[in-house]
Amino acid sequence: MEQIDLSYIDSYIDEIIKFRHDIHSHPELAYEEVRTSQIVKSKLEQLGYEVHYGLAETGIVATLQGRLGVGPIVALRADLDALPIFEETGQIYQSNYAGKMHACGHDGHTAMLLGAAQYFAQYPDFKGTVRLIFQPAEEGMGGAKRMMDEGLFELFPCDYIFGMHNMPGLQPGHFQIVKGTVTASSDTWSIKFYGIGGHGSAPHQTTDVTMTGAQFIVALQSIVSRNVNPFDVAVVSIGHIQTGHEKAPNVIPTQIMIKGTTRCFSDNVRDLIEERIGQIAQQVAETFNCRADVDYLRRYPPTINHIDAYKIAVEAAIQTVSKHQVNTNAKPVSGSEDFSFYAQKVSGTYVFIGNGNDNVFQHMLHTPHYDFNDNIIKVGILYWINVVLSAGNISNN
């Protein structure tokens, strides 16, 4: 394995941290990441990369050839977008935009990959080609799929693709790498029940959609407990209920909307859940003389790590830290990732890096007090460097 110049990384790590704080202060939501991507694009061009801008509106693909001869084309991916959350960290670099926040660490992911880009530009001592993908709209908007639909892998073929996400609660710099399925699918659904409304004093003259909705909510819990195999894992959760008017408690409404999410790790379970939600909605509606409209949207498929890319990721993580800091028997997580779309097309692996387990950095993702740990940026940079070096070495063995 080639020797990494740690002193060179140390010479610019403060600049990378400053960049992280800057984009944290200026968070941009899905497909709005214009400022962030323009800063990244400008830096990559200064470093000598061949840069393509504009896939999925604000996406960037930067390419650099190694100088050690023939080798694989390795893609490294970071996400750019923030979330619609009011930040409450109190940091000096706290969000300048009310209701927008980097509450998932994408600012840190972008900083780590940009830090690796700077190292590769100075030391392109690797075999093959590296492609850096800075992707918009990971947070539920499917930026990965859109980049692919707009020709990502046709324009920029890859042999491998790798992703990385920080994990609060895990010791800083430790890695969790799952063999096989690593994140769950993510689907959303919406049920509308329609009935005959009326005065609350005369329910016999109505078809009460509120009671219909309540019965549906109770029956929904039977899917995981009675339909899904106990050896499989699935989650069915309700996140939104809307009916009636707060100023009219004496009115039985004419409709109720119930929305939720489902998570699982296999297509068979996914099919089962979709079918049962529809059946339960229609049958409950019929029982109470209402009508149901069912809308089930498949969003992100499960993310599945490929064994060849998994081996590269494990080797790279061990080279970065030490063997005892790399958990290769980690369990899947019920969160989801649009990296899954990439892994359906290209051999890929998605890993987790510890964000910290103290009072500051153990705050969970997507919460107002979450913050990315600057102390793991250097570890992330080293991991990306080792991925490219390991891919070149393994592919020639």
mmCIF file of C-alpha atoms in Angstrom:
data_model
loop_
_atom_site.group_PDB
_atom_site.id
_atom_site.type_symbol
_atom_site.label_atom_id
_atom_site.label_comp_id
_atom_site.label_asym_id
_atom_site.label_seq_id
_atom_site.Cartn_x
_atom_site.Cartn_y
_atom_site.Cartn_z
ATOM 1 C CA MET A 1 0.000 0.000 0.000
ATOM 2 C CA GLU A 2 1.322 3.446 -0.961
ATOM 3 C CA GLN A 3 2.405 5.717 1.888
ATOM 4 C CA ILE A 4 -0.008 8.598 2.517
ATOM 5 C CA ASP A 5 1.497 12.025 3.209
ATOM 6 C CA LEU A 6 -0.293 12.855 6.457
ATOM 7 C CA SER A 7 1.587 16.121 6.862
ATOM 8 C CA TYR A 8 0.149 17.366 3.582
ATOM 9 C CA ILE A 9 -3.406 16.655 4.766
ATOM 10 C CA ASP A 10 -2.600 18.445 8.021
ATOM 11 C CA SER A 11 -1.511 21.475 6.008
ATOM 12 C CA TYR A 12 -5.006 22.059 4.624
ATOM 13 C CA ILE A 13 -7.358 20.361 7.098
ATOM 14 C CA ASP A 14 -8.242 23.689 8.764
ATOM 15 C CA GLU A 15 -9.262 25.039 5.366
ATOM 16 C CA ILE A 16 -11.552 22.042 4.836
ATOM 17 C CA ILE A 17 -13.116 22.515 8.279
ATOM 18 C CA LYS A 18 -13.657 26.199 7.504
ATOM 19 C CA PHE A 19 -15.371 25.173 4.262
ATOM 20 C CA ARG A 20 -17.609 22.798 6.236
ATOM 21 C CA HIS A 21 -18.630 25.586 8.605
ATOM 22 C CA ASP A 22 -19.339 27.917 5.693
ATOM 23 C CA ILE A 23 -21.732 25.563 3.911
ATOM 24 C CA HIS A 24 -23.266 24.617 7.269
ATOM 25 C CA SER A 25 -24.095 28.300 7.751
ATOM 26 C CA HIS A 26 -25.634 28.419 4.273
ATOM 27 C CA PRO A 27 -27.717 25.233 4.002
ATOM 28 C CA GLU A 28 -29.614 24.563 0.799
ATOM 29 C CA LEU A 29 -32.496 22.146 0.331
ATOM 30 C CA ALA A 30 -32.917 19.548 -2.412
ATOM 31 C CA TYR A 31 -32.158 20.847 -5.909
ATOM 32 C CA GLU A 32 -31.390 24.293 -4.451
ATOM 33 C CA GLU A 33 -27.699 23.561 -3.714
ATOM 34 C CA VAL A 34 -26.454 26.219 -6.138
ATOM 35 C CA ARG A 35 -24.109 28.059 -3.796
ATOM 36 C CA THR A 36 -22.681 24.879 -2.316
ATOM 37 C CA SER A 37 -22.094 23.183 -5.653
ATOM 38 C CA GLN A 38 -20.565 26.297 -7.209
ATOM 39 C CA ILE A 39 -18.001 26.491 -4.400
ATOM 40 C CA VAL A 40 -17.190 22.800 -4.839
ATOM 41 C CA LYS A 41 -17.031 23.133 -8.634
ATOM 42 C CA SER A 42 -14.677 26.114 -8.444
ATOM 43 C CA LYS A 43 -12.341 24.304 -6.048
ATOM 44 C CA LEU A 44 -12.257 21.151 -8.196
ATOM 45 C CA GLU A 45 -11.467 23.157 -11.315
ATOM 46 C CA GLN A 46 -8.632 24.918 -9.482
ATOM 47 C CA LEU A 47 -7.273 21.502 -8.518
ATOM 48 C CA GLY A 48 -7.169 20.402 -12.163
ATOM 49 C CA TYR A 49 -10.114 18.004 -12.292
ATOM 50 C CA GLU A 50 -12.235 17.479 -15.378
ATOM 51 C CA VAL A 51 -15.537 18.772 -13.998
ATOM 52 C CA HIS A 52 -19.055 18.206 -15.290
ATOM 53 C CA TYR A 53 -21.828 20.286 -13.698
ATOM 54 C CA GLY A 54 -25.581 20.093 -14.046
ATOM 55 C CA LEU A 55 -26.778 16.499 -13.725
ATOM 56 C CA ALA A 56 -29.928 16.660 -11.572
ATOM 57 C CA GLU A 57 -29.598 20.462 -11.737
ATOM 58 C CA THR A 58 -26.782 20.939 -9.214
ATOM 59 C CA GLY A 59 -24.891 17.637 -9.378
ATOM 60 C CA ILE A 60 -21.139 17.481 -10.014
ATOM 61 C CA VAL A 61 -18.956 14.714 -11.440
ATOM 62 C CA ALA A 62 -15.210 15.340 -11.279
ATOM 63 C CA THR A 63 -12.687 13.007 -12.908
ATOM 64 C CA LEU A 64 -8.964 12.531 -12.358
ATOM 65 C CA GLN A 65 -6.617 9.979 -13.917
ATOM 66 C CA GLY A 66 -4.082 8.231 -11.710
ATOM 67 C CA ARG A 67 -0.469 8.130 -12.813
ATOM 68 C CA LEU A 68 0.296 4.519 -11.906
ATOM 69 C CA GLY A 69 -1.212 2.937 -14.978
ATOM 70 C CA VAL A 70 -4.262 0.857 -15.775
ATOM 71 C CA GLY A 71 -6.754 0.237 -12.997
ATOM 72 C CA PRO A 72 -10.433 0.433 -12.065
ATOM 73 C CA ILE A 73 -12.710 3.431 -12.363
ATOM 74 C CA VAL A 74 -13.692 4.187 -8.770
ATOM 75 C CA ALA A 75 -16.529 6.575 -7.895
ATOM 76 C CA LEU A 76 -16.782 8.239 -4.487
ATOM 77 C CA ARG A 77 -20.058 9.924 -3.609
ATOM 78 C CA ALA A 78 -21.043 12.702 -1.183
ATOM 79 C CA ASP A 79 -24.437 14.357 -0.736
ATOM 80 C CA LEU A 80 -24.994 18.120 -0.782
ATOM 81 C CA ASP A 81 -28.470 18.911 0.521
ATOM 82 C CA ALA A 82 -29.787 20.095 3.880
ATOM 83 C CA LEU A 83 -33.123 19.592 5.653
ATOM 84 C CA PRO A 84 -36.115 21.834 6.472
ATOM 85 C CA ILE A 85 -35.342 21.962 10.223
ATOM 86 C CA PHE A 86 -34.818 24.885 12.618
ATOM 87 C CA GLU A 87 -31.296 24.576 14.021
ATOM 88 C CA GLU A 88 -30.747 24.772 17.795
ATOM 89 C CA THR A 89 -27.046 23.899 18.146
ATOM 90 C CA GLY A 90 -25.935 27.400 19.163
ATOM 91 C CA GLN A 91 -22.707 26.984 17.185
ATOM 92 C CA ILE A 92 -21.026 30.124 15.844
ATOM 93 C CA TYR A 93 -21.502 28.640 12.382
ATOM 94 C CA GLN A 94 -25.196 27.900 12.982
ATOM 95 C CA SER A 95 -27.509 28.146 9.973
ATOM 96 C CA ASN A 96 -28.180 31.648 8.672
ATOM 97 C CA TYR A 97 -31.446 30.494 7.143
ATOM 98 C CA ALA A 98 -34.388 29.933 9.502
ATOM 99 C CA GLY A 99 -35.969 26.552 8.881
ATOM 100 C CA LYS A 100 -33.019 25.132 6.942
ATOM 101 C CA MET A 101 -30.261 23.068 8.549
ATOM 102 C CA HIS A 102 -27.540 20.560 7.795
ATOM 103 C CA ALA A 103 -29.071 18.123 10.273
ATOM 104 C CA CYS A 104 -27.742 14.969 8.608
ATOM 105 C CA GLY A 105 -24.070 15.824 8.157
ATOM 106 C CA HIS A 106 -24.051 16.245 4.400
ATOM 107 C CA ASP A 107 -21.874 19.310 4.936
ATOM 108 C CA GLY A 108 -19.313 17.023 6.573
ATOM 109 C CA HIS A 109 -19.628 14.401 3.845
ATOM 110 C CA THR A 110 -19.000 17.059 1.198
ATOM 111 C CA ALA A 111 -16.036 18.426 3.148
ATOM 112 C CA MET A 112 -14.419 14.995 3.493
ATOM 113 C CA LEU A 113 -14.718 14.249 -0.208
ATOM 114 C CA LEU A 114 -13.402 17.675 -1.154
ATOM 115 C CA GLY A 115 -10.488 17.063 1.202
ATOM 116 C CA ALA A 116 -9.768 13.769 -0.563
ATOM 117 C CA ALA A 117 -10.005 15.568 -3.908
ATOM 118 C CA GLN A 118 -7.270 17.957 -2.822
ATOM 119 C CA TYR A 119 -5.003 15.068 -1.850
ATOM 120 C CA PHE A 120 -5.531 13.193 -5.127
ATOM 121 C CA ALA A 121 -4.716 16.350 -7.090
ATOM 122 C CA GLN A 122 -1.370 16.637 -5.281
ATOM 123 C CA TYR A 123 -0.656 12.894 -5.189
ATOM 124 C CA PRO A 124 -2.377 11.070 -8.056
ATOM 125 C CA ASP A 125 -0.397 7.975 -7.093
ATOM 126 C CA PHE A 126 -3.072 5.416 -7.814
ATOM 127 C CA LYS A 127 -4.050 3.020 -10.577
ATOM 128 C CA GLY A 128 -6.986 3.787 -12.814
ATOM 129 C CA THR A 129 -9.413 6.679 -12.509
ATOM 130 C CA VAL A 130 -11.255 8.369 -9.673
ATOM 131 C CA ARG A 131 -14.651 10.006 -10.125
ATOM 132 C CA LEU A 132 -16.013 12.261 -7.411
ATOM 133 C CA ILE A 133 -19.810 12.527 -7.359
ATOM 134 C CA PHE A 134 -21.316 15.428 -5.410
ATOM 135 C CA GLN A 135 -25.006 14.607 -5.461
ATOM 136 C CA PRO A 136 -28.002 16.826 -4.740
ATOM 137 C CA ALA A 137 -31.326 15.897 -3.192
ATOM 138 C CA GLU A 138 -30.585 12.783 -1.177
ATOM 139 C CA GLU A 139 -33.155 13.679 1.472
ATOM 140 C CA GLY A 140 -36.197 11.930 0.082
ATOM 141 C CA MET A 141 -36.040 13.518 -3.360
ATOM 142 C CA GLY A 142 -34.076 10.819 -5.173
ATOM 143 C CA GLY A 143 -31.182 12.847 -6.514
ATOM 144 C CA ALA A 144 -29.197 9.672 -7.184
ATOM 145 C CA LYS A 145 -31.885 8.223 -9.416
ATOM 146 C CA ARG A 146 -32.281 11.499 -11.244
ATOM 147 C CA MET A 147 -28.551 11.700 -11.939
ATOM 148 C CA MET A 148 -28.736 8.154 -13.290
ATOM 149 C CA ASP A 149 -31.823 8.942 -15.377
ATOM 150 C CA GLU A 150 -29.896 11.839 -16.890
ATOM 151 C CA GLY A 151 -27.074 9.535 -17.950
ATOM 152 C CA LEU A 152 -24.614 9.431 -15.040
ATOM 153 C CA PHE A 153 -23.144 5.999 -15.714
ATOM 154 C CA GLU A 154 -23.448 6.258 -19.495
ATOM 155 C CA LEU A 155 -21.485 9.514 -19.497
ATOM 156 C CA PHE A 156 -19.159 8.479 -16.669
ATOM 157 C CA PRO A 157 -18.805 4.672 -16.478
ATOM 158 C CA CYS A 158 -17.607 3.219 -13.184
ATOM 159 C CA ASP A 159 -16.378 -0.158 -11.974
ATOM 160 C CA TYR A 160 -17.070 0.592 -8.312
ATOM 161 C CA ILE A 161 -18.971 3.174 -6.311
ATOM 162 C CA PHE A 162 -18.624 3.922 -2.592
ATOM 163 C CA GLY A 163 -20.650 5.979 -0.136
ATOM 164 C CA MET A 164 -20.154 6.947 3.499
ATOM 165 C CA HIS A 165 -22.417 8.369 6.214
ATOM 166 C CA ASN A 166 -21.679 9.572 9.707
ATOM 167 C CA MET A 167 -23.324 7.737 12.615
ATOM 168 C CA PRO A 168 -24.058 9.512 15.914
ATOM 169 C CA GLY A 169 -23.626 7.261 18.937
ATOM 170 C CA LEU A 170 -20.704 5.376 17.375
ATOM 171 C CA GLN A 171 -17.220 6.252 18.633
ATOM 172 C CA PRO A 172 -15.587 8.890 16.435
ATOM 173 C CA GLY A 173 -13.591 7.409 13.593
ATOM 174 C CA HIS A 174 -14.855 3.864 14.085
ATOM 175 C CA PHE A 175 -16.418 2.155 11.069
ATOM 176 C CA GLN A 176 -19.435 -0.097 10.646
ATOM 177 C CA ILE A 177 -19.531 -2.064 7.393
ATOM 178 C CA VAL A 178 -22.424 -4.393 6.638
ATOM 179 C CA LYS A 179 -22.095 -7.402 4.367
ATOM 180 C CA GLY A 180 -25.151 -7.576 2.107
ATOM 181 C CA THR A 181 -28.231 -5.448 2.785
ATOM 182 C CA VAL A 182 -27.240 -2.339 4.736
ATOM 183 C CA THR A 183 -30.254 0.019 4.667
ATOM 184 C CA ALA A 184 -33.971 -0.549 4.308
ATOM 185 C CA SER A 185 -36.313 0.400 1.529
ATOM 186 C CA SER A 186 -38.304 3.580 2.046
ATOM 187 C CA ASP A 187 -41.859 3.908 0.765
ATOM 188 C CA THR A 188 -44.565 6.421 1.569
ATOM 189 C CA TRP A 189 -48.306 5.949 1.418
ATOM 190 C CA SER A 190 -51.406 8.061 1.707
ATOM 191 C CA ILE A 191 -54.964 6.935 2.432
ATOM 192 C CA LYS A 192 -58.012 9.162 2.057
ATOM 193 C CA PHE A 193 -61.341 8.041 3.463
ATOM 194 C CA TYR A 194 -64.446 9.811 2.167
ATOM 195 C CA GLY A 195 -67.833 9.741 3.854
ATOM 196 C CA ILE A 196 -70.951 11.750 4.647
ATOM 197 C CA GLY A 197 -70.316 14.429 7.223
ATOM 198 C CA GLY A 198 -72.762 16.029 9.544
ATOM 199 C CA HIS A 199 -73.522 17.374 12.992
ATOM 200 C CA GLY A 200 -71.788 15.694 15.901
ATOM 201 C CA SER A 201 -75.115 15.364 17.661
ATOM 202 C CA ALA A 202 -76.506 13.122 14.922
ATOM 203 C CA PRO A 203 -73.803 10.563 13.980
ATOM 204 C CA HIS A 204 -76.470 8.154 12.696
ATOM 205 C CA GLN A 205 -77.011 10.515 9.769
ATOM 206 C CA THR A 206 -73.319 10.327 8.751
ATOM 207 C CA THR A 207 -70.694 7.824 7.688
ATOM 208 C CA ASP A 208 -68.018 8.779 10.178
ATOM 209 C CA VAL A 209 -64.620 8.925 8.454
ATOM 210 C CA THR A 210 -62.860 9.610 11.780
ATOM 211 C CA MET A 211 -63.977 6.280 13.207
ATOM 212 C CA THR A 212 -63.126 4.622 9.885
ATOM 213 C CA GLY A 213 -59.634 6.090 10.052
ATOM 214 C CA ALA A 214 -59.222 4.956 13.645
ATOM 215 C CA GLN A 215 -60.160 1.397 12.757
ATOM 216 C CA PHE A 216 -57.703 1.491 9.846
ATOM 217 C CA ILE A 217 -54.903 2.684 12.143
ATOM 218 C CA VAL A 218 -55.523 -0.200 14.545
ATOM 219 C CA ALA A 219 -55.804 -2.795 11.775
ATOM 220 C CA LEU A 220 -52.616 -1.478 10.153
ATOM 221 C CA GLN A 221 -50.598 -2.786 13.092
ATOM 222 C CA SER A 222 -51.517 -6.355 12.138
ATOM 223 C CA ILE A 223 -49.337 -6.244 9.016
ATOM 224 C CA VAL A 224 -46.005 -6.554 10.820
ATOM 225 C CA SER A 225 -47.331 -8.607 13.739
ATOM 226 C CA ARG A 226 -49.452 -11.084 11.742
ATOM 227 C CA ASN A 227 -48.513 -10.973 8.030
ATOM 228 C CA VAL A 228 -44.733 -10.468 7.917
ATOM 229 C CA ASN A 229 -42.595 -13.515 8.696
ATOM 230 C CA PRO A 230 -41.168 -13.094 12.236
ATOM 231 C CA PHE A 231 -37.673 -13.712 10.822
ATOM 232 C CA ASP A 232 -38.035 -10.727 8.485
ATOM 233 C CA VAL A 233 -37.870 -7.096 9.563
ATOM 234 C CA ALA A 234 -40.413 -4.442 8.653
ATOM 235 C CA VAL A 235 -41.675 -1.120 9.956
ATOM 236 C CA VAL A 236 -45.044 0.503 9.251
ATOM 237 C CA SER A 237 -45.383 3.952 10.804
ATOM 238 C CA ILE A 238 -47.979 6.723 10.640
ATOM 239 C CA GLY A 239 -46.610 10.243 10.446
ATOM 240 C CA HIS A 240 -49.566 12.436 9.511
ATOM 241 C CA ILE A 241 -53.317 12.538 10.181
ATOM 242 C CA GLN A 242 -55.540 15.366 9.030
ATOM 243 C CA THR A 243 -59.283 15.763 9.386
ATOM 244 C CA GLY A 244 -61.895 18.262 10.433
ATOM 245 C CA HIS A 245 -61.224 21.764 11.770
ATOM 246 C CA GLU A 246 -59.914 22.729 15.176
ATOM 247 C CA LYS A 247 -62.649 25.352 15.525
ATOM 248 C CA ALA A 248 -65.439 22.928 14.651
ATOM 249 C CA PRO A 249 -65.313 20.042 17.156
ATOM 250 C CA ASN A 250 -69.057 19.553 16.771
ATOM 251 C CA VAL A 251 -68.754 18.683 13.071
ATOM 252 C CA ILE A 252 -68.212 15.161 11.786
ATOM 253 C CA PRO A 253 -65.910 15.722 8.769
ATOM 254 C CA THR A 254 -66.388 14.346 5.288
ATOM 255 C CA GLN A 255 -62.837 13.069 4.809
ATOM 256 C CA ILE A 256 -59.689 12.063 6.648
ATOM 257 C CA MET A 257 -56.144 11.741 5.317
ATOM 258 C CA ILE A 258 -53.619 9.362 6.868
ATOM 259 C CA LYS A 259 -50.004 9.247 5.675
ATOM 260 C CA GLY A 260 -47.124 7.054 6.678
ATOM 261 C CA THR A 261 -43.922 5.277 5.790
ATOM 262 C CA THR A 262 -42.836 1.648 5.471
ATOM 263 C CA ARG A 263 -39.355 0.135 5.762
ATOM 264 C CA CYS A 264 -38.136 -3.379 5.021
ATOM 265 C CA PHE A 265 -35.168 -5.267 3.588
ATOM 266 C CA SER A 266 -36.586 -7.448 0.796
ATOM 267 C CA ASP A 267 -38.781 -7.047 -2.278
ATOM 268 C CA ASN A 268 -41.100 -9.851 -1.141
ATOM 269 C CA VAL A 269 -41.897 -8.092 2.120
ATOM 270 C CA ARG A 270 -42.223 -4.808 0.265
ATOM 271 C CA ASP A 271 -44.819 -6.344 -2.054
ATOM 272 C CA LEU A 272 -46.699 -7.839 0.879
ATOM 273 C CA ILE A 273 -46.868 -4.563 2.805
ATOM 274 C CA GLU A 274 -48.116 -2.599 -0.193
ATOM 275 C CA GLU A 275 -50.805 -5.192 -0.911
ATOM 276 C CA ARG A 276 -52.011 -5.401 2.701
ATOM 277 C CA ILE A 277 -52.208 -1.618 3.206
ATOM 278 C CA GLY A 278 -54.469 -1.384 0.168
ATOM 279 C CA GLN A 279 -56.610 -4.336 1.216
ATOM 280 C CA ILE A 280 -57.080 -3.113 4.780
ATOM 281 C CA ALA A 281 -57.986 0.403 3.630
ATOM 282 C CA GLN A 282 -60.597 -0.812 1.163
ATOM 283 C CA GLN A 283 -62.105 -3.395 3.513
ATOM 284 C CA VAL A 284 -62.338 -1.003 6.464
ATOM 285 C CA ALA A 285 -63.922 1.630 4.227
ATOM 286 C CA GLU A 286 -66.494 -0.867 2.987
ATOM 287 C CA THR A 287 -67.291 -2.008 6.529
ATOM 288 C CA PHE A 288 -68.174 1.559 7.572
ATOM 289 C CA ASN A 289 -69.848 2.635 4.310
ATOM 290 C CA CYS A 290 -67.043 4.957 3.276
ATOM 291 C CA ARG A 291 -64.807 5.144 0.230
ATOM 292 C CA ALA A 292 -60.993 4.842 0.248
ATOM 293 C CA ASP A 293 -58.370 6.162 -2.150
ATOM 294 C CA VAL A 294 -54.975 4.510 -1.735
ATOM 295 C CA ASP A 295 -51.712 6.004 -2.986
ATOM 296 C CA TYR A 296 -48.558 3.929 -2.388
ATOM 297 C CA LEU A 297 -45.258 5.395 -3.597
ATOM 298 C CA ARG A 298 -42.100 3.294 -3.786
ATOM 299 C CA ARG A 299 -39.226 5.640 -3.085
ATOM 300 C CA TYR A 300 -35.829 4.114 -2.242
ATOM 301 C CA PRO A 301 -35.054 0.396 -2.579
ATOM 302 C CA PRO A 302 -32.883 -1.376 0.013
ATOM 303 C CA THR A 303 -29.167 -0.623 -0.252
ATOM 304 C CA ILE A 304 -27.210 -3.824 -0.865
ATOM 305 C CA ASN A 305 -23.428 -3.906 -0.492
ATOM 306 C CA HIS A 306 -21.655 -5.958 -3.153
ATOM 307 C CA ILE A 307 -19.120 -8.448 -1.864
ATOM 308 C CA ASP A 308 -16.213 -7.279 -4.054
ATOM 309 C CA ALA A 309 -16.732 -3.623 -3.132
ATOM 310 C CA TYR A 310 -17.311 -4.664 0.495
ATOM 311 C CA LYS A 311 -13.841 -6.266 0.597
ATOM 312 C CA ILE A 312 -12.287 -3.065 -0.749
ATOM 313 C CA ALA A 313 -14.134 -0.965 1.835
ATOM 314 C CA VAL A 314 -13.066 -3.227 4.705
ATOM 315 C CA GLU A 315 -9.426 -3.152 3.590
ATOM 316 C CA ALA A 316 -9.567 0.640 3.250
ATOM 317 C CA ALA A 317 -11.120 1.111 6.698
ATOM 318 C CA ILE A 318 -8.526 -1.120 8.372
ATOM 319 C CA GLN A 319 -5.737 0.778 6.617
ATOM 320 C CA THR A 320 -7.295 4.039 7.830
ATOM 321 C CA VAL A 321 -7.742 3.209 11.512
ATOM 322 C CA SER A 322 -7.131 -0.253 12.913
ATOM 323 C CA LYS A 323 -8.813 -3.632 12.744
ATOM 324 C CA HIS A 324 -10.467 -3.339 16.165
ATOM 325 C CA GLN A 325 -12.089 -0.053 15.075
ATOM 326 C CA VAL A 326 -13.800 -1.672 12.077
ATOM 327 C CA ASN A 327 -16.968 -3.663 12.750
ATOM 328 C CA THR A 328 -17.466 -5.961 9.762
ATOM 329 C CA ASN A 329 -20.412 -7.754 11.373
ATOM 330 C CA ALA A 330 -22.619 -4.704 11.742
ATOM 331 C CA LYS A 331 -26.389 -5.011 11.518
ATOM 332 C CA PRO A 332 -28.457 -3.273 8.827
ATOM 333 C CA VAL A 333 -30.215 -0.027 9.756
ATOM 334 C CA SER A 334 -33.874 0.761 9.122
ATOM 335 C CA GLY A 335 -33.061 4.139 7.623
ATOM 336 C CA SER A 336 -32.833 4.421 3.857
ATOM 337 C CA GLU A 337 -30.476 5.897 1.272
ATOM 338 C CA ASP A 338 -30.758 6.725 -2.408
ATOM 339 C CA PHE A 339 -27.233 5.326 -2.788
ATOM 340 C CA SER A 340 -29.291 2.158 -3.257
ATOM 341 C CA PHE A 341 -30.011 3.175 -6.859
ATOM 342 C CA TYR A 342 -26.294 3.358 -7.639
ATOM 343 C CA ALA A 343 -25.706 -0.074 -6.122
ATOM 344 C CA GLN A 344 -28.375 -1.560 -8.394
ATOM 345 C CA LYS A 345 -26.252 -0.571 -11.380
ATOM 346 C CA VAL A 346 -22.618 -0.613 -10.193
ATOM 347 C CA SER A 347 -20.738 -2.721 -7.661
ATOM 348 C CA GLY A 348 -20.902 -0.586 -4.538
ATOM 349 C CA THR A 349 -20.611 -0.440 -0.774
ATOM 350 C CA TYR A 350 -22.002 2.013 1.762
ATOM 351 C CA VAL A 351 -20.305 2.383 5.162
ATOM 352 C CA PHE A 352 -20.873 4.252 8.414
ATOM 353 C CA ILE A 353 -18.241 6.310 10.229
ATOM 354 C CA GLY A 354 -18.669 7.168 13.908
ATOM 355 C CA ASN A 355 -19.641 10.768 14.596
ATOM 356 C CA GLY A 356 -19.196 10.499 18.357
ATOM 357 C CA ASN A 357 -20.835 9.212 21.508
ATOM 358 C CA ASP A 358 -20.433 12.187 23.839
ATOM 359 C CA ASN A 359 -23.056 14.762 24.800
ATOM 360 C CA VAL A 360 -22.317 16.941 21.761
ATOM 361 C CA PHE A 361 -22.070 14.513 18.881
ATOM 362 C CA GLN A 362 -24.464 11.746 19.853
ATOM 363 C CA HIS A 363 -27.526 13.830 18.930
ATOM 364 C CA MET A 364 -29.404 11.865 16.314
ATOM 365 C CA LEU A 365 -29.640 12.755 12.659
ATOM 366 C CA HIS A 366 -32.528 14.973 11.570
ATOM 367 C CA THR A 367 -32.812 16.694 14.952
ATOM 368 C CA PRO A 368 -32.288 20.413 15.781
ATOM 369 C CA HIS A 369 -29.257 19.754 18.033
ATOM 370 C CA TYR A 370 -27.334 17.480 15.666
ATOM 371 C CA ASP A 371 -23.879 18.606 14.516
ATOM 372 C CA PHE A 372 -21.177 16.966 12.424
ATOM 373 C CA ASN A 373 -17.934 16.223 14.255
ATOM 374 C CA ASP A 374 -15.023 18.091 12.649
ATOM 375 C CA ASN A 375 -12.591 15.682 14.326
ATOM 376 C CA ILE A 376 -13.590 12.877 11.953
ATOM 377 C CA ILE A 377 -13.003 14.850 8.749
ATOM 378 C CA LYS A 378 -9.370 13.763 8.514
ATOM 379 C CA VAL A 379 -10.375 10.134 9.114
ATOM 380 C CA GLY A 380 -12.934 10.404 6.316
ATOM 381 C CA ILE A 381 -10.354 11.884 3.956
ATOM 382 C CA LEU A 382 -7.953 9.046 4.716
ATOM 383 C CA TYR A 383 -10.685 6.471 4.175
ATOM 384 C CA TRP A 384 -11.477 7.860 0.719
ATOM 385 C CA ILE A 385 -7.799 7.821 -0.208
ATOM 386 C CA ASN A 386 -7.443 4.233 0.971
ATOM 387 C CA VAL A 387 -10.541 3.138 -0.952
ATOM 388 C CA VAL A 388 -8.966 4.268 -4.208
ATOM 389 C CA LEU A 389 -5.581 2.757 -3.332
ATOM 390 C CA SER A 390 -7.150 -0.531 -2.172
ATOM 391 C CA ALA A 391 -9.331 -0.802 -5.282
ATOM 392 C CA GLY A 392 -6.272 -0.448 -7.490
ATOM 393 C CA ASN A 393 -4.310 -3.047 -5.525
ATOM 394 C CA ILE A 394 -7.118 -5.586 -5.172
ATOM 395 C CA SER A 395 -8.112 -5.396 -8.829
ATOM 396 C CA ASN A 396 -4.586 -6.401 -9.852
ATOM 397 C CA ASN A 397 -4.268 -9.339 -7.435
#
